[in-house]
């Protein structure tokens, strides 16, 4: 009983001079936890869309690669994975290279010179020589990376 009477008698410490001031500290808007889920869901939808398009392109281009090299096929799971993962970047690089070969300075000069003709031996010769250079490059790359034997 003695303890309770001492506490109720009065505070031991005096309050600071100037009194007590209450401040309302403004905070940013409060969002429910679901809002963060919506942001993540929107990003995930775009990532999943990209992965889906990549998978469809890989399947289609991988099938074309398998058909075009019919007797040869990958022999391990790593080869199959490499085929279907790398076929899209390799195809895109091939498209960029082919486009740059057809849009260079020589090709534009030949096109200006023969634009009025429907058939041109010059255009045909240029494309044939370009095809031979590309074929020689492909064969030499194939020989460089094929196992000796």
Short mmCIF file of N, CA and C in Angstrom, two decimals:
data_model
loop_
_atom_site.label_atom_id
_atom_site.label_comp_id
_atom_site.label_asym_id
_atom_site.label_seq_id
_atom_site.Cartn_x
_atom_site.Cartn_y
_atom_site.Cartn_z
N UNK A 1 0.81 -1.19 0.00
CA UNK A 1 0.00 0.00 0.00
C UNK A 1 0.86 1.25 0.00
N UNK A 2 1.99 1.15 0.57
CA UNK A 2 2.87 2.29 0.64
C UNK A 2 3.35 2.70 -0.74
N UNK A 3 3.64 1.72 -1.59
CA UNK A 3 4.10 2.03 -2.93
C UNK A 3 3.03 2.75 -3.74
N UNK A 4 1.81 2.28 -3.67
CA UNK A 4 0.75 2.90 -4.44
C UNK A 4 0.47 4.33 -3.99
N UNK A 5 0.55 4.58 -2.70
CA UNK A 5 0.28 5.93 -2.22
C UNK A 5 1.38 6.89 -2.63
N UNK A 6 2.62 6.40 -2.77
CA UNK A 6 3.72 7.28 -3.17
C UNK A 6 3.58 7.66 -4.64
N UNK A 7 3.12 6.76 -5.49
CA UNK A 7 2.98 7.05 -6.92
C UNK A 7 1.81 7.99 -7.19
N UNK A 8 0.77 7.87 -6.44
CA UNK A 8 -0.39 8.72 -6.68
C UNK A 8 -0.25 10.09 -6.04
N UNK A 9 0.70 10.27 -5.17
CA UNK A 9 0.86 11.54 -4.49
C UNK A 9 1.29 12.63 -5.44
N UNK A 10 2.10 12.32 -6.42
CA UNK A 10 2.54 13.32 -7.39
C UNK A 10 3.77 12.84 -8.12
N UNK A 11 3.99 13.36 -9.23
CA UNK A 11 5.18 12.92 -9.97
C UNK A 11 6.44 13.46 -9.34
N UNK A 12 7.49 12.69 -9.45
CA UNK A 12 8.77 13.10 -8.89
C UNK A 12 9.45 14.08 -9.82
N UNK A 13 9.36 13.84 -11.14
CA UNK A 13 10.02 14.71 -12.11
C UNK A 13 9.07 15.79 -12.55
N UNK A 14 9.64 16.95 -12.79
CA UNK A 14 8.84 18.04 -13.31
C UNK A 14 8.87 17.99 -14.83
N UNK A 15 7.80 18.37 -15.49
CA UNK A 15 7.83 18.45 -16.96
C UNK A 15 8.72 19.60 -17.39
N UNK A 16 9.20 19.52 -18.64
CA UNK A 16 10.04 20.58 -19.17
C UNK A 16 9.26 21.88 -19.22
N UNK A 17 10.00 22.96 -19.07
CA UNK A 17 9.33 24.24 -19.19
C UNK A 17 8.94 24.45 -20.64
N UNK A 18 7.86 24.94 -20.90
CA UNK A 18 7.36 25.13 -22.26
C UNK A 18 6.22 24.20 -22.57
N UNK A 19 5.99 23.23 -21.75
CA UNK A 19 4.86 22.36 -21.93
C UNK A 19 5.10 21.26 -22.95
N UNK A 20 4.04 20.62 -23.31
CA UNK A 20 4.09 19.49 -24.25
C UNK A 20 3.47 19.95 -25.56
N UNK A 21 4.16 19.68 -26.66
CA UNK A 21 3.57 19.99 -27.96
C UNK A 21 3.43 18.70 -28.75
N UNK A 22 2.32 18.55 -29.35
CA UNK A 22 2.05 17.36 -30.15
C UNK A 22 2.19 17.75 -31.61
N UNK A 23 3.00 17.01 -32.36
CA UNK A 23 3.18 17.30 -33.78
C UNK A 23 2.55 16.20 -34.61
N UNK A 24 1.94 16.62 -35.65
CA UNK A 24 1.40 15.67 -36.62
C UNK A 24 2.42 15.56 -37.75
N UNK A 25 3.16 14.47 -37.81
CA UNK A 25 4.18 14.30 -38.83
C UNK A 25 3.52 13.68 -40.06
N UNK A 26 3.55 14.42 -41.17
CA UNK A 26 2.88 13.86 -42.36
C UNK A 26 3.68 12.69 -42.94
N UNK A 27 2.98 11.70 -43.36
CA UNK A 27 3.58 10.52 -44.00
C UNK A 27 3.05 10.45 -45.43
N UNK A 28 3.77 9.68 -46.25
CA UNK A 28 3.31 9.47 -47.62
C UNK A 28 2.02 8.68 -47.63
N UNK A 29 1.44 8.54 -48.78
CA UNK A 29 0.19 7.79 -48.85
C UNK A 29 0.42 6.33 -48.46
N UNK A 30 -0.55 5.79 -47.84
CA UNK A 30 -0.48 4.41 -47.41
C UNK A 30 -1.25 3.57 -48.43
N UNK A 31 -0.55 2.59 -49.00
CA UNK A 31 -1.18 1.72 -49.98
C UNK A 31 -1.40 0.35 -49.35
N UNK A 32 -2.44 -0.30 -49.75
CA UNK A 32 -2.62 -1.65 -49.23
C UNK A 32 -1.54 -2.57 -49.81
N UNK A 33 -1.31 -3.68 -49.16
CA UNK A 33 -0.25 -4.60 -49.57
C UNK A 33 -0.52 -5.15 -50.97
N UNK A 34 -1.74 -5.19 -51.41
CA UNK A 34 -2.06 -5.72 -52.73
C UNK A 34 -1.51 -4.87 -53.87
N UNK A 35 -1.26 -3.59 -53.63
CA UNK A 35 -0.75 -2.70 -54.68
C UNK A 35 0.60 -3.18 -55.18
N UNK A 36 1.47 -3.59 -54.25
CA UNK A 36 2.78 -4.11 -54.65
C UNK A 36 2.61 -5.36 -55.50
N UNK A 37 1.59 -6.13 -55.20
CA UNK A 37 1.31 -7.32 -56.00
C UNK A 37 0.91 -6.98 -57.42
N UNK A 38 0.19 -5.87 -57.61
CA UNK A 38 -0.21 -5.47 -58.95
C UNK A 38 0.99 -5.06 -59.80
N UNK A 39 1.94 -4.35 -59.19
CA UNK A 39 3.15 -3.96 -59.91
C UNK A 39 3.92 -5.20 -60.33
N UNK A 40 4.10 -6.12 -59.43
CA UNK A 40 4.82 -7.34 -59.73
C UNK A 40 4.09 -8.15 -60.79
N UNK A 41 2.78 -8.19 -60.71
CA UNK A 41 2.01 -8.95 -61.69
C UNK A 41 2.14 -8.34 -63.08
N UNK A 42 2.16 -7.01 -63.19
CA UNK A 42 2.32 -6.38 -64.50
C UNK A 42 3.69 -6.68 -65.08
N UNK A 43 4.73 -6.63 -64.27
CA UNK A 43 6.07 -6.96 -64.75
C UNK A 43 6.14 -8.43 -65.14
N UNK A 44 5.54 -9.27 -64.34
CA UNK A 44 5.57 -10.70 -64.63
C UNK A 44 4.83 -11.01 -65.93
N UNK A 45 3.76 -10.29 -66.20
CA UNK A 45 3.05 -10.52 -67.46
C UNK A 45 3.92 -10.19 -68.65
N UNK A 46 4.68 -9.09 -68.58
CA UNK A 46 5.54 -8.74 -69.71
C UNK A 46 6.70 -9.73 -69.84
N UNK A 47 7.24 -10.19 -68.72
CA UNK A 47 8.31 -11.19 -68.77
C UNK A 47 7.77 -12.50 -69.33
N UNK A 48 6.61 -12.91 -68.87
CA UNK A 48 6.02 -14.15 -69.37
C UNK A 48 5.65 -14.05 -70.85
N UNK A 49 5.22 -12.88 -71.29
CA UNK A 49 4.92 -12.69 -72.71
C UNK A 49 6.19 -12.85 -73.54
N UNK A 50 7.30 -12.23 -73.08
CA UNK A 50 8.57 -12.36 -73.78
C UNK A 50 9.03 -13.82 -73.82
N UNK A 51 8.95 -14.50 -72.68
CA UNK A 51 9.37 -15.90 -72.63
C UNK A 51 8.49 -16.76 -73.53
N UNK A 52 7.21 -16.49 -73.57
CA UNK A 52 6.31 -17.25 -74.44
C UNK A 52 6.64 -17.04 -75.91
N UNK A 53 6.85 -15.79 -76.31
CA UNK A 53 7.21 -15.52 -77.71
C UNK A 53 8.53 -16.16 -78.05
N UNK A 54 9.49 -16.09 -77.14
CA UNK A 54 10.81 -16.70 -77.37
C UNK A 54 10.68 -18.21 -77.52
N UNK A 55 9.86 -18.85 -76.70
CA UNK A 55 9.68 -20.29 -76.79
C UNK A 55 9.02 -20.69 -78.11
N UNK A 56 8.02 -19.94 -78.54
CA UNK A 56 7.36 -20.25 -79.81
C UNK A 56 8.33 -20.07 -80.97
N UNK A 57 9.10 -18.96 -80.96
CA UNK A 57 10.09 -18.76 -82.01
C UNK A 57 11.17 -19.82 -81.97
N UNK A 58 11.61 -20.22 -80.79
CA UNK A 58 12.62 -21.26 -80.67
C UNK A 58 12.12 -22.58 -81.22
N UNK A 59 10.88 -22.91 -80.91
CA UNK A 59 10.33 -24.17 -81.41
C UNK A 59 10.22 -24.15 -82.93
N UNK A 60 9.73 -23.05 -83.48
CA UNK A 60 9.56 -22.97 -84.94
C UNK A 60 10.91 -22.95 -85.65
N UNK A 61 11.82 -22.10 -85.18
CA UNK A 61 13.13 -22.02 -85.83
C UNK A 61 13.97 -23.27 -85.57
N UNK A 62 13.80 -23.89 -84.42
CA UNK A 62 14.49 -25.15 -84.15
C UNK A 62 14.01 -26.26 -85.06
N UNK A 63 12.70 -26.29 -85.32
CA UNK A 63 12.16 -27.28 -86.25
C UNK A 63 12.70 -27.05 -87.65
N UNK A 64 12.78 -25.80 -88.07
CA UNK A 64 13.34 -25.48 -89.39
C UNK A 64 14.80 -25.90 -89.46
N UNK A 65 15.55 -25.65 -88.38
CA UNK A 65 16.96 -26.05 -88.36
C UNK A 65 17.11 -27.56 -88.40
N UNK A 66 16.25 -28.28 -87.70
CA UNK A 66 16.31 -29.74 -87.73
C UNK A 66 15.97 -30.29 -89.11
N UNK A 67 14.96 -29.71 -89.75
CA UNK A 67 14.57 -30.19 -91.08
C UNK A 67 15.65 -29.86 -92.10
N UNK A 68 16.25 -28.69 -92.00
CA UNK A 68 17.25 -28.29 -92.99
C UNK A 68 18.55 -29.08 -92.84
N UNK A 69 18.83 -29.60 -91.66
CA UNK A 69 20.01 -30.44 -91.48
C UNK A 69 19.58 -31.85 -91.14
N UNK A 70 18.69 -32.41 -91.94
CA UNK A 70 17.93 -33.62 -91.61
C UNK A 70 18.74 -34.78 -91.05
N UNK A 71 19.75 -35.27 -91.71
CA UNK A 71 20.36 -36.46 -91.09
C UNK A 71 21.05 -36.13 -89.76
N UNK A 72 21.58 -34.96 -89.63
CA UNK A 72 22.29 -34.59 -88.40
C UNK A 72 21.28 -34.08 -87.37
N UNK A 73 21.52 -34.47 -86.14
CA UNK A 73 20.70 -33.97 -85.03
C UNK A 73 21.53 -33.99 -83.77
N UNK A 74 21.16 -33.21 -82.76
CA UNK A 74 21.92 -33.22 -81.51
C UNK A 74 21.89 -34.61 -80.86
N UNK A 75 22.98 -34.97 -80.22
CA UNK A 75 23.05 -36.31 -79.62
C UNK A 75 22.94 -36.29 -78.09
N UNK A 76 23.01 -35.12 -77.47
CA UNK A 76 22.90 -35.04 -76.01
C UNK A 76 21.82 -34.03 -75.64
N UNK A 77 21.45 -34.04 -74.37
CA UNK A 77 20.43 -33.08 -73.92
C UNK A 77 20.98 -31.66 -73.98
N UNK A 78 22.31 -31.53 -73.79
CA UNK A 78 22.92 -30.20 -73.88
C UNK A 78 22.87 -29.68 -75.32
N UNK A 79 23.03 -30.56 -76.28
CA UNK A 79 22.92 -30.18 -77.69
C UNK A 79 21.51 -29.74 -78.04
N UNK A 80 20.51 -30.48 -77.55
CA UNK A 80 19.11 -30.11 -77.80
C UNK A 80 18.79 -28.77 -77.14
N UNK A 81 19.26 -28.59 -75.92
CA UNK A 81 19.03 -27.32 -75.22
C UNK A 81 19.70 -26.18 -75.97
N UNK A 82 20.94 -26.40 -76.40
CA UNK A 82 21.65 -25.38 -77.17
C UNK A 82 20.94 -25.04 -78.47
N UNK A 83 20.40 -26.07 -79.12
CA UNK A 83 19.68 -25.83 -80.37
C UNK A 83 18.49 -24.91 -80.15
N UNK A 84 17.67 -25.24 -79.17
CA UNK A 84 16.44 -24.47 -78.99
C UNK A 84 16.64 -23.14 -78.26
N UNK A 85 17.76 -22.97 -77.55
CA UNK A 85 18.01 -21.70 -76.88
C UNK A 85 18.75 -20.74 -77.81
N UNK A 86 19.71 -21.26 -78.58
CA UNK A 86 20.55 -20.40 -79.40
C UNK A 86 20.03 -20.17 -80.81
N UNK A 87 18.97 -20.86 -81.22
CA UNK A 87 18.50 -20.73 -82.60
C UNK A 87 17.95 -19.33 -82.88
N UNK A 88 17.32 -18.70 -81.91
CA UNK A 88 16.76 -17.35 -82.14
C UNK A 88 17.87 -16.31 -82.27
N UNK A 89 18.85 -16.23 -81.35
CA UNK A 89 19.91 -15.24 -81.56
C UNK A 89 20.72 -15.48 -82.82
N UNK A 90 21.00 -16.74 -83.15
CA UNK A 90 21.77 -17.02 -84.36
C UNK A 90 20.98 -16.60 -85.60
N UNK A 91 19.69 -16.85 -85.61
CA UNK A 91 18.86 -16.43 -86.74
C UNK A 91 18.82 -14.92 -86.86
N UNK A 92 18.70 -14.21 -85.74
CA UNK A 92 18.68 -12.75 -85.78
C UNK A 92 20.01 -12.19 -86.29
N UNK A 93 21.13 -12.77 -85.86
CA UNK A 93 22.43 -12.32 -86.35
C UNK A 93 22.53 -12.57 -87.85
N UNK A 94 22.06 -13.73 -88.31
CA UNK A 94 22.07 -14.02 -89.74
C UNK A 94 21.22 -13.04 -90.54
N UNK A 95 20.08 -12.67 -90.01
CA UNK A 95 19.22 -11.70 -90.70
C UNK A 95 19.90 -10.33 -90.80
N UNK A 96 20.54 -9.91 -89.73
CA UNK A 96 21.22 -8.61 -89.73
C UNK A 96 22.38 -8.61 -90.73
N UNK A 97 23.15 -9.70 -90.74
CA UNK A 97 24.27 -9.80 -91.67
C UNK A 97 23.76 -9.81 -93.11
N UNK A 98 22.73 -10.59 -93.38
CA UNK A 98 22.19 -10.65 -94.74
C UNK A 98 21.65 -9.30 -95.19
N UNK A 99 20.98 -8.60 -94.29
CA UNK A 99 20.45 -7.28 -94.64
C UNK A 99 21.58 -6.29 -94.93
N UNK A 100 22.65 -6.38 -94.14
CA UNK A 100 23.77 -5.47 -94.39
C UNK A 100 24.49 -5.81 -95.69
N UNK A 101 24.49 -7.07 -96.08
CA UNK A 101 25.11 -7.45 -97.36
C UNK A 101 24.30 -6.93 -98.55
N UNK A 102 23.00 -6.87 -98.40
CA UNK A 102 22.14 -6.39 -99.50
C UNK A 102 21.98 -4.88 -99.51
N UNK A 103 22.37 -4.20 -98.45
CA UNK A 103 22.20 -2.75 -98.38
C UNK A 103 23.53 -2.02 -98.29
N UNK A 104 24.59 -2.57 -98.84
CA UNK A 104 25.88 -1.89 -98.78
C UNK A 104 26.04 -0.93 -99.96
N UNK A 105 27.17 -0.29 -100.03
CA UNK A 105 27.41 0.74 -101.06
C UNK A 105 27.43 0.14 -102.46
N UNK A 106 28.02 -1.04 -102.62
CA UNK A 106 28.08 -1.67 -103.95
C UNK A 106 26.68 -2.05 -104.42
N UNK A 107 25.90 -2.64 -103.52
CA UNK A 107 24.54 -3.05 -103.90
C UNK A 107 23.70 -1.83 -104.28
N UNK A 108 23.84 -0.73 -103.56
CA UNK A 108 23.07 0.48 -103.91
C UNK A 108 23.51 1.04 -105.25
N UNK A 109 24.81 1.00 -105.55
CA UNK A 109 25.30 1.49 -106.84
C UNK A 109 24.79 0.62 -107.98
N UNK A 110 24.78 -0.68 -107.79
CA UNK A 110 24.26 -1.58 -108.83
C UNK A 110 22.77 -1.35 -109.02
N UNK A 111 22.05 -1.14 -107.93
CA UNK A 111 20.60 -0.89 -108.03
C UNK A 111 20.32 0.41 -108.77
N UNK A 112 21.08 1.46 -108.50
CA UNK A 112 20.87 2.73 -109.22
C UNK A 112 21.17 2.57 -110.71
N UNK A 113 22.21 1.82 -111.00
CA UNK A 113 22.61 1.67 -112.40
C UNK A 113 21.64 0.82 -113.21
N UNK A 114 20.99 -0.15 -112.57
CA UNK A 114 20.13 -1.09 -113.29
C UNK A 114 18.66 -0.97 -112.91
N UNK A 115 18.25 0.14 -112.34
CA UNK A 115 16.87 0.24 -111.87
C UNK A 115 15.85 0.28 -113.01
N UNK A 116 16.25 0.72 -114.17
CA UNK A 116 15.30 0.79 -115.28
C UNK A 116 15.16 -0.56 -115.99
N UNK A 117 16.06 -1.49 -115.74
CA UNK A 117 16.01 -2.79 -116.40
C UNK A 117 15.26 -3.79 -115.55
N UNK A 118 14.52 -4.64 -116.23
CA UNK A 118 13.80 -5.68 -115.52
C UNK A 118 14.72 -6.84 -115.18
N UNK A 119 15.63 -7.17 -116.09
CA UNK A 119 16.62 -8.23 -115.88
C UNK A 119 17.99 -7.64 -116.09
N UNK A 120 18.92 -7.98 -115.19
CA UNK A 120 20.26 -7.43 -115.31
C UNK A 120 21.29 -8.51 -114.99
N UNK A 121 22.22 -8.68 -115.90
CA UNK A 121 23.30 -9.63 -115.66
C UNK A 121 24.20 -9.13 -114.53
N UNK A 122 24.31 -7.83 -114.39
CA UNK A 122 25.14 -7.26 -113.33
C UNK A 122 24.58 -7.61 -111.96
N UNK A 123 23.27 -7.43 -111.78
CA UNK A 123 22.63 -7.80 -110.51
C UNK A 123 22.77 -9.29 -110.24
N UNK A 124 22.54 -10.09 -111.26
CA UNK A 124 22.63 -11.54 -111.11
C UNK A 124 24.05 -11.95 -110.74
N UNK A 125 25.04 -11.37 -111.40
CA UNK A 125 26.44 -11.69 -111.08
C UNK A 125 26.82 -11.26 -109.68
N UNK A 126 26.34 -10.10 -109.25
CA UNK A 126 26.64 -9.63 -107.89
C UNK A 126 26.04 -10.57 -106.85
N UNK A 127 24.78 -10.95 -107.03
CA UNK A 127 24.14 -11.84 -106.06
C UNK A 127 24.78 -13.22 -106.07
N UNK A 128 25.18 -13.71 -107.25
CA UNK A 128 25.85 -15.00 -107.31
C UNK A 128 27.19 -14.96 -106.59
N UNK A 129 27.96 -13.92 -106.83
CA UNK A 129 29.26 -13.81 -106.15
C UNK A 129 29.08 -13.63 -104.64
N UNK A 130 28.07 -12.90 -104.24
CA UNK A 130 27.77 -12.73 -102.82
C UNK A 130 27.40 -14.07 -102.19
N UNK A 131 26.59 -14.85 -102.90
CA UNK A 131 26.21 -16.18 -102.41
C UNK A 131 27.42 -17.10 -102.29
N UNK A 132 28.35 -17.02 -103.25
CA UNK A 132 29.55 -17.85 -103.17
C UNK A 132 30.43 -17.46 -101.98
N UNK A 133 30.54 -16.17 -101.71
CA UNK A 133 31.34 -15.72 -100.57
C UNK A 133 30.71 -16.19 -99.26
N UNK A 134 29.41 -16.09 -99.15
CA UNK A 134 28.72 -16.54 -97.93
C UNK A 134 28.85 -18.05 -97.78
N UNK A 135 28.69 -18.79 -98.87
CA UNK A 135 28.82 -20.25 -98.81
C UNK A 135 30.24 -20.65 -98.40
N UNK A 136 31.24 -19.96 -98.93
CA UNK A 136 32.63 -20.26 -98.56
C UNK A 136 32.86 -19.96 -97.07
N UNK A 137 32.26 -18.90 -96.57
CA UNK A 137 32.41 -18.57 -95.15
C UNK A 137 31.74 -19.63 -94.28
N UNK A 138 30.57 -20.09 -94.67
CA UNK A 138 29.86 -21.11 -93.90
C UNK A 138 30.64 -22.42 -93.90
N UNK A 139 31.15 -22.82 -95.06
CA UNK A 139 31.91 -24.07 -95.15
C UNK A 139 33.19 -23.97 -94.31
N UNK A 140 33.88 -22.85 -94.37
CA UNK A 140 35.12 -22.72 -93.59
C UNK A 140 34.84 -22.69 -92.10
N UNK A 141 33.75 -22.08 -91.68
CA UNK A 141 33.39 -22.10 -90.25
C UNK A 141 33.03 -23.52 -89.83
N UNK A 142 32.31 -24.22 -90.69
CA UNK A 142 31.93 -25.61 -90.40
C UNK A 142 33.18 -26.48 -90.28
N UNK A 143 34.14 -26.32 -91.17
CA UNK A 143 35.36 -27.10 -91.10
C UNK A 143 36.21 -26.75 -89.88
N UNK A 144 36.18 -25.49 -89.50
CA UNK A 144 36.96 -25.06 -88.34
C UNK A 144 36.42 -25.64 -87.04
N UNK A 145 35.09 -25.80 -86.94
CA UNK A 145 34.49 -26.27 -85.69
C UNK A 145 34.11 -27.74 -85.71
N UNK A 146 34.27 -28.42 -86.83
CA UNK A 146 33.94 -29.84 -86.87
C UNK A 146 35.10 -30.65 -86.29
N UNK A 147 34.80 -31.76 -85.66
CA UNK A 147 35.87 -32.58 -85.10
C UNK A 147 36.73 -33.18 -86.20
N UNK A 148 38.02 -33.24 -85.98
CA UNK A 148 38.93 -33.79 -86.98
C UNK A 148 38.68 -35.29 -87.11
N UNK A 149 38.66 -35.73 -88.31
CA UNK A 149 38.40 -37.15 -88.37
C UNK A 149 38.16 -37.67 -89.69
#
